[in-house]
Amino acid sequence: MNWARELSKGLIDPSQLKKSGLLPDLSVQQCQALKDNFDIRVPVAFLENATEAIKKQVIPDIRELNFMNQELVDPVGDEKHSPLKGITHRYIDRALLKVTHQCAVYCRFCFRRYKVSDASANLNALELKSALAYIQNHSEIWEVILTGGDPLVLTDATLLPILKQLDAIQHVKIIRIHTRIPSVLPSRITNELVDCISRLNTTVYIAAHINSPDELTPDTSQSLRKLAKAGVPLLSQTVLLKGVNDDLSVLQNLFKSLAALAVKPYYLHYPDLAQGTDHFRIPLEHAISLYQGLRGTIAGHCIPQFIVDIPDGFGKVTAESGAHLGHSEWAFKSPLDGEQHKVLYSRSE
Ligand SMILES: *Cc1c(COP(=O)(O)O)cnc(C)c1O
Ligand code: SF4
């Protein structure tokens, strides 16, 4: 099956989910309320392999309608650091380029859930031109991170010219693509795409978002292998999710399996304070001890950094650098302003 056709076959309607027996406990009205809050898309590849760890990531849950006071619309402050549409420039030498906000899956814990799936957030030709001009005009930008949304849902006709234009910008030394595609739509990793990426002068890193060893199906493993064999450096990002991967043996298995596929586990993220995501969070002090259990029990190169993104755009820091002020209150020193920032994490216990 052609990848675009496979993408279009993902389930997007609560009634489809009900028909597939994936929402046994919710009424169609409840499902609709969830969809109105945040779009649904369950990819075909995930349906064929719907383990509990996979379903929890993609099937809506009624608890998504509970917003906590601490939760924010834009938890990591993307908009605050956006000089123009499609660009977030928070760190001096790295900028995000968000061409599309569509994804092949709508992850229920997404930190950008206020914006993903919104077609009006996508860049039109003129807006894309301005965004590329911004990168061209800012010689301090050493790395461009293509994210969104998922940049790999763009067709080759849209994506390849963007890669070529970035390749032509002298000061951009790395193009990093953050994507969920290897695990949700592995057929998208076509030979043409891999060829184009490996022919650019600029190094292209692919950072694959993978949360559960259940996602490493033969097709997903093969798509990662294909990229690795073409010389594309691979990183992974994982979100620590209650009921999905908040277990030492699951994390060990995931990171070792990724490393064996030549994917360097890069970041393990504590879930950002996006609205309606409290049921995915375990207390941060438990999360840190879980993470520390990896040290010494798996190879050092299999261990990602465990990261917290300080709410409101104050930057990423290691979770272990935080000061626990008691209960669910923490403080972190921002790498951007050097100040301590207090954070209250809601907790579902
Ligand atoms: C996470 C992020 C980056 C990349 O950070 P690294 O630590 O280099 O992975 C860049 N810009 C923004 C706005 C980010 O949120
Ligand atoms: S693929 Fe990424 S951007 Fe899209 S919904 Fe999932 S976490 Fe969010």
mmCIF file of C-alpha atoms in Angstrom, residues 88-332:
data_model
loop_
_atom_site.group_PDB
_atom_site.id
_atom_site.type_symbol
_atom_site.label_atom_id
_atom_site.label_comp_id
_atom_site.label_asym_id
_atom_site.label_seq_id
_atom_site.Cartn_x
_atom_site.Cartn_y
_atom_site.Cartn_z
ATOM 1 C CA THR A 88 10.289 29.146 17.086
ATOM 2 C CA HIS A 89 13.706 30.528 17.975
ATOM 3 C CA ARG A 90 14.344 29.962 21.673
ATOM 4 C CA TYR A 91 18.008 28.933 21.725
ATOM 5 C CA ILE A 92 20.457 31.092 19.842
ATOM 6 C CA ASP A 93 21.940 28.466 17.532
ATOM 7 C CA ARG A 94 18.842 26.301 16.931
ATOM 8 C CA ALA A 95 15.471 27.165 15.433
ATOM 9 C CA LEU A 96 12.322 25.150 14.886
ATOM 10 C CA LEU A 97 10.705 25.215 11.450
ATOM 11 C CA LYS A 98 7.095 24.031 11.550
ATOM 12 C CA VAL A 99 5.769 23.706 8.027
ATOM 13 C CA THR A 100 2.793 21.490 8.786
ATOM 14 C CA HIS A 101 0.838 20.813 11.940
ATOM 15 C CA GLN A 102 -0.712 17.595 10.651
ATOM 16 C CA CYS A 103 0.467 14.258 12.034
ATOM 17 C CA ALA A 104 -0.031 10.623 11.129
ATOM 18 C CA VAL A 105 -1.258 10.070 14.679
ATOM 19 C CA TYR A 106 -2.642 12.407 17.325
ATOM 20 C CA CYS A 107 -0.895 11.383 20.519
ATOM 21 C CA ARG A 108 -3.165 11.968 23.484
ATOM 22 C CA PHE A 109 -0.335 13.493 25.576
ATOM 23 C CA CYS A 110 1.004 15.841 22.875
ATOM 24 C CA PHE A 111 2.562 19.039 24.275
ATOM 25 C CA ARG A 112 1.524 20.896 21.152
ATOM 26 C CA ARG A 113 -2.044 19.626 21.212
ATOM 27 C CA TYR A 114 -3.439 23.166 21.154
ATOM 28 C CA LYS A 115 -2.158 23.502 17.639
ATOM 29 C CA VAL A 116 -1.553 20.177 15.925
ATOM 30 C CA SER A 117 -4.127 19.147 13.312
ATOM 31 C CA ASP A 118 -5.058 22.822 12.819
ATOM 32 C CA ALA A 119 -4.722 23.348 9.075
ATOM 33 C CA SER A 120 -4.636 27.141 9.475
ATOM 34 C CA ALA A 121 -1.325 26.750 11.337
ATOM 35 C CA ASN A 122 0.293 25.214 8.245
ATOM 36 C CA LEU A 123 2.518 27.468 6.169
ATOM 37 C CA ASN A 124 1.389 28.549 2.725
ATOM 38 C CA ALA A 125 3.980 29.150 0.004
ATOM 39 C CA LEU A 126 4.500 32.777 0.960
ATOM 40 C CA GLU A 127 4.773 32.065 4.682
ATOM 41 C CA LEU A 128 7.251 29.277 3.985
ATOM 42 C CA LYS A 129 9.323 31.682 1.910
ATOM 43 C CA SER A 130 9.406 34.167 4.794
ATOM 44 C CA ALA A 131 10.338 31.445 7.289
ATOM 45 C CA LEU A 132 13.225 30.292 5.078
ATOM 46 C CA ALA A 133 14.312 33.914 4.622
ATOM 47 C CA TYR A 134 14.382 34.306 8.421
ATOM 48 C CA ILE A 135 16.751 31.322 8.673
ATOM 49 C CA GLN A 136 18.864 32.684 5.818
ATOM 50 C CA ASN A 137 19.066 36.088 7.515
ATOM 51 C CA HIS A 138 20.048 34.717 10.931
ATOM 52 C CA SER A 139 23.569 33.421 10.552
ATOM 53 C CA GLU A 140 23.625 32.303 14.196
ATOM 54 C CA ILE A 141 21.219 29.461 13.299
ATOM 55 C CA TRP A 142 23.489 26.430 13.144
ATOM 56 C CA GLU A 143 20.755 23.795 13.286
ATOM 57 C CA VAL A 144 17.230 23.792 11.889
ATOM 58 C CA ILE A 145 14.784 21.443 13.547
ATOM 59 C CA LEU A 146 11.900 20.435 11.319
ATOM 60 C CA THR A 147 8.962 19.641 13.536
ATOM 61 C CA GLY A 148 5.282 20.506 13.708
ATOM 62 C CA GLY A 149 3.175 18.433 13.402
ATOM 63 C CA ASP A 150 5.123 15.781 11.636
ATOM 64 C CA PRO A 151 7.305 17.014 8.766
ATOM 65 C CA LEU A 152 7.278 13.563 7.177
ATOM 66 C CA VAL A 153 3.550 13.689 6.420
ATOM 67 C CA LEU A 154 4.475 16.277 3.778
ATOM 68 C CA THR A 155 4.701 14.817 0.291
ATOM 69 C CA ASP A 156 8.097 14.599 -1.386
ATOM 70 C CA ALA A 157 6.971 17.395 -3.714
ATOM 71 C CA THR A 158 6.733 19.734 -0.712
ATOM 72 C CA LEU A 159 9.388 18.335 1.587
ATOM 73 C CA LEU A 160 12.326 17.765 -0.766
ATOM 74 C CA PRO A 161 12.500 21.373 -2.049
ATOM 75 C CA ILE A 162 12.484 22.582 1.589
ATOM 76 C CA LEU A 163 15.380 20.268 2.437
ATOM 77 C CA LYS A 164 17.257 21.477 -0.642
ATOM 78 C CA GLN A 165 16.704 25.122 0.248
ATOM 79 C CA LEU A 166 17.954 24.545 3.789
ATOM 80 C CA ASP A 167 20.913 22.634 2.359
ATOM 81 C CA ALA A 168 21.837 25.710 0.360
ATOM 82 C CA ILE A 169 22.071 27.937 3.465
ATOM 83 C CA GLN A 170 25.772 28.042 4.337
ATOM 84 C CA HIS A 171 25.477 28.543 8.101
ATOM 85 C CA VAL A 172 22.978 25.683 8.611
ATOM 86 C CA LYS A 173 25.192 22.719 9.435
ATOM 87 C CA ILE A 174 22.540 20.290 10.688
ATOM 88 C CA ILE A 175 18.942 19.655 9.705
ATOM 89 C CA ARG A 176 17.142 17.659 12.371
ATOM 90 C CA ILE A 177 13.784 16.045 11.603
ATOM 91 C CA HIS A 178 11.603 15.259 14.600
ATOM 92 C CA THR A 179 9.084 12.635 13.585
ATOM 93 C CA ARG A 180 6.775 9.901 14.719
ATOM 94 C CA ILE A 181 6.708 8.364 11.225
ATOM 95 C CA PRO A 182 9.097 5.392 11.678
ATOM 96 C CA SER A 183 6.736 3.873 14.221
ATOM 97 C CA VAL A 184 3.347 5.034 12.915
ATOM 98 C CA LEU A 185 3.763 5.001 9.129
ATOM 99 C CA PRO A 186 7.009 3.172 8.312
ATOM 100 C CA SER A 187 6.068 2.895 4.631
ATOM 101 C CA ARG A 188 6.727 6.668 4.410
ATOM 102 C CA ILE A 189 10.469 5.949 4.689
ATOM 103 C CA THR A 190 10.721 5.330 0.962
ATOM 104 C CA ASN A 191 13.924 4.763 -0.976
ATOM 105 C CA GLU A 192 13.419 8.143 -2.709
ATOM 106 C CA LEU A 193 13.201 9.939 0.614
ATOM 107 C CA VAL A 194 16.260 8.167 2.002
ATOM 108 C CA ASP A 195 18.220 8.868 -1.210
ATOM 109 C CA CYS A 196 17.371 12.542 -1.118
ATOM 110 C CA ILE A 197 18.371 12.874 2.529
ATOM 111 C CA SER A 198 21.654 11.062 2.062
ATOM 112 C CA ARG A 199 22.552 13.163 -1.002
ATOM 113 C CA LEU A 200 22.363 16.516 0.787
ATOM 114 C CA ASN A 201 25.617 18.147 1.839
ATOM 115 C CA THR A 202 24.132 19.093 5.191
ATOM 116 C CA THR A 203 23.941 16.322 7.764
ATOM 117 C CA VAL A 204 20.342 15.309 8.440
ATOM 118 C CA TYR A 205 19.579 13.769 11.821
ATOM 119 C CA ILE A 206 16.310 11.950 12.309
ATOM 120 C CA ALA A 207 14.913 12.005 15.833
ATOM 121 C CA ALA A 208 12.229 9.332 16.012
ATOM 122 C CA HIS A 209 9.561 9.649 18.685
ATOM 123 C CA ILE A 210 9.012 6.123 20.074
ATOM 124 C CA ASN A 211 7.507 5.341 23.473
ATOM 125 C CA SER A 212 7.055 1.611 23.706
ATOM 126 C CA PRO A 213 8.998 -1.454 22.603
ATOM 127 C CA ASP A 214 5.647 -2.595 21.143
ATOM 128 C CA GLU A 215 6.135 0.078 18.466
ATOM 129 C CA LEU A 216 9.285 -1.642 17.198
ATOM 130 C CA THR A 217 7.463 -3.916 14.761
ATOM 131 C CA PRO A 218 9.361 -5.559 11.888
ATOM 132 C CA ASP A 219 8.250 -2.731 9.540
ATOM 133 C CA THR A 220 9.369 -0.023 11.952
ATOM 134 C CA SER A 221 12.697 -1.755 12.582
ATOM 135 C CA GLN A 222 13.212 -2.094 8.854
ATOM 136 C CA SER A 223 12.515 1.597 8.227
ATOM 137 C CA LEU A 224 15.070 2.559 10.875
ATOM 138 C CA ARG A 225 17.609 0.109 9.470
ATOM 139 C CA LYS A 226 17.156 1.558 6.020
ATOM 140 C CA LEU A 227 17.993 5.037 7.317
ATOM 141 C CA ALA A 228 20.949 3.774 9.333
ATOM 142 C CA LYS A 229 22.371 1.884 6.349
ATOM 143 C CA ALA A 230 22.147 5.066 4.291
ATOM 144 C CA GLY A 231 24.295 6.789 6.911
ATOM 145 C CA VAL A 232 21.570 8.912 8.493
ATOM 146 C CA PRO A 233 22.328 9.508 12.193
ATOM 147 C CA LEU A 234 19.355 8.462 14.293
ATOM 148 C CA LEU A 235 18.176 9.675 17.692
ATOM 149 C CA SER A 236 15.114 8.757 19.680
ATOM 150 C CA GLN A 237 12.789 10.693 21.941
ATOM 151 C CA THR A 238 10.485 9.048 24.438
ATOM 152 C CA VAL A 239 7.834 10.536 26.678
ATOM 153 C CA LEU A 240 7.538 8.888 30.090
ATOM 154 C CA LEU A 241 3.887 7.851 30.189
ATOM 155 C CA LYS A 242 1.958 6.278 33.005
ATOM 156 C CA GLY A 243 0.671 2.863 32.006
ATOM 157 C CA VAL A 244 2.756 2.848 28.826
ATOM 158 C CA ASN A 245 6.414 2.804 29.809
ATOM 159 C CA ASP A 246 6.677 3.789 33.508
ATOM 160 C CA ASP A 247 8.411 0.532 34.279
ATOM 161 C CA LEU A 248 12.128 -0.197 34.506
ATOM 162 C CA SER A 249 12.127 -3.376 32.421
ATOM 163 C CA VAL A 250 10.027 -1.710 29.699
ATOM 164 C CA LEU A 251 12.450 1.233 29.497
ATOM 165 C CA GLN A 252 15.484 -1.059 29.514
ATOM 166 C CA ASN A 253 13.988 -3.114 26.721
ATOM 167 C CA LEU A 254 13.026 -0.020 24.703
ATOM 168 C CA PHE A 255 16.410 1.706 24.926
ATOM 169 C CA LYS A 256 18.407 -1.464 24.275
ATOM 170 C CA SER A 257 16.233 -2.328 21.291
ATOM 171 C CA LEU A 258 16.647 1.177 19.884
ATOM 172 C CA ALA A 259 20.417 1.073 20.374
ATOM 173 C CA ALA A 260 20.562 -2.288 18.608
ATOM 174 C CA LEU A 261 18.818 -0.617 15.654
ATOM 175 C CA ALA A 262 21.546 2.065 15.623
ATOM 176 C CA VAL A 263 19.228 4.648 17.191
ATOM 177 C CA LYS A 264 20.853 6.631 20.006
ATOM 178 C CA PRO A 265 18.328 7.152 22.844
ATOM 179 C CA TYR A 266 18.522 10.935 23.142
ATOM 180 C CA TYR A 267 15.788 12.299 25.404
ATOM 181 C CA LEU A 268 13.321 10.827 27.846
ATOM 182 C CA HIS A 269 10.786 13.587 28.495
ATOM 183 C CA TYR A 270 8.680 14.126 31.567
ATOM 184 C CA PRO A 271 5.236 14.973 30.113
ATOM 185 C CA ASP A 272 4.814 18.710 29.617
ATOM 186 C CA LEU A 273 1.903 20.442 31.340
ATOM 187 C CA ALA A 274 -0.407 20.286 28.305
ATOM 188 C CA GLN A 275 -4.120 20.516 29.068
ATOM 189 C CA GLY A 276 -5.872 17.270 29.869
ATOM 190 C CA THR A 277 -2.723 15.165 30.221
ATOM 191 C CA ASP A 278 -2.548 14.713 33.985
ATOM 192 C CA HIS A 279 -3.404 11.010 33.851
ATOM 193 C CA PHE A 280 -0.155 10.408 31.945
ATOM 194 C CA ARG A 281 2.088 11.855 34.677
ATOM 195 C CA ILE A 282 3.668 9.953 37.542
ATOM 196 C CA PRO A 283 5.170 12.013 40.407
ATOM 197 C CA LEU A 284 8.473 13.465 39.255
ATOM 198 C CA GLU A 285 10.403 12.072 42.234
ATOM 199 C CA HIS A 286 9.219 8.561 41.263
ATOM 200 C CA ALA A 287 10.111 9.245 37.655
ATOM 201 C CA ILE A 288 13.644 10.261 38.646
ATOM 202 C CA SER A 289 14.213 7.117 40.695
ATOM 203 C CA LEU A 290 12.825 4.987 37.880
ATOM 204 C CA TYR A 291 15.245 6.689 35.479
ATOM 205 C CA GLN A 292 18.170 6.244 37.865
ATOM 206 C CA GLY A 293 17.498 2.506 37.790
ATOM 207 C CA LEU A 294 18.819 2.475 34.223
ATOM 208 C CA ARG A 295 22.325 3.416 35.365
ATOM 209 C CA GLY A 296 24.470 0.337 35.685
ATOM 210 C CA THR A 297 21.756 -2.003 34.438
ATOM 211 C CA ILE A 298 22.058 -1.159 30.725
ATOM 212 C CA ALA A 299 24.988 0.187 28.714
ATOM 213 C CA GLY A 300 25.681 3.877 29.256
ATOM 214 C CA HIS A 301 25.151 4.669 25.583
ATOM 215 C CA CYS A 302 21.612 3.253 25.806
ATOM 216 C CA ILE A 303 20.613 5.785 28.475
ATOM 217 C CA PRO A 304 18.935 8.973 27.247
ATOM 218 C CA GLN A 305 18.941 12.206 29.219
ATOM 219 C CA PHE A 306 15.833 12.608 31.344
ATOM 220 C CA ILE A 307 14.498 16.061 30.543
ATOM 221 C CA VAL A 308 11.987 18.543 31.876
ATOM 222 C CA ASP A 309 10.998 21.494 29.723
ATOM 223 C CA ILE A 310 10.481 24.379 32.157
ATOM 224 C CA PRO A 311 6.951 25.670 31.483
ATOM 225 C CA ASP A 312 6.460 28.900 29.569
ATOM 226 C CA GLY A 313 9.571 28.641 27.448
ATOM 227 C CA PHE A 314 12.381 28.697 30.018
ATOM 228 C CA GLY A 315 14.165 25.799 28.369
ATOM 229 C CA LYS A 316 15.029 22.161 28.788
ATOM 230 C CA VAL A 317 16.968 20.969 31.826
ATOM 231 C CA THR A 318 17.755 17.566 33.255
ATOM 232 C CA ALA A 319 15.067 16.409 35.674
ATOM 233 C CA GLU A 320 17.770 15.533 38.197
ATOM 234 C CA SER A 321 18.905 19.169 38.340
ATOM 235 C CA GLY A 322 15.546 20.099 39.893
ATOM 236 C CA ALA A 323 15.063 20.958 43.575
ATOM 237 C CA HIS A 324 12.072 19.205 45.105
ATOM 238 C CA LEU A 325 10.359 21.821 47.247
ATOM 239 C CA GLY A 326 7.815 19.386 48.614
ATOM 240 C CA HIS A 327 4.652 17.679 47.420
ATOM 241 C CA SER A 328 4.404 18.371 43.692
ATOM 242 C CA GLU A 329 6.385 21.605 43.721
ATOM 243 C CA TRP A 330 9.798 21.796 42.051
ATOM 244 C CA ALA A 331 12.292 24.483 41.063
ATOM 245 C CA PHE A 332 14.601 24.460 38.061
#
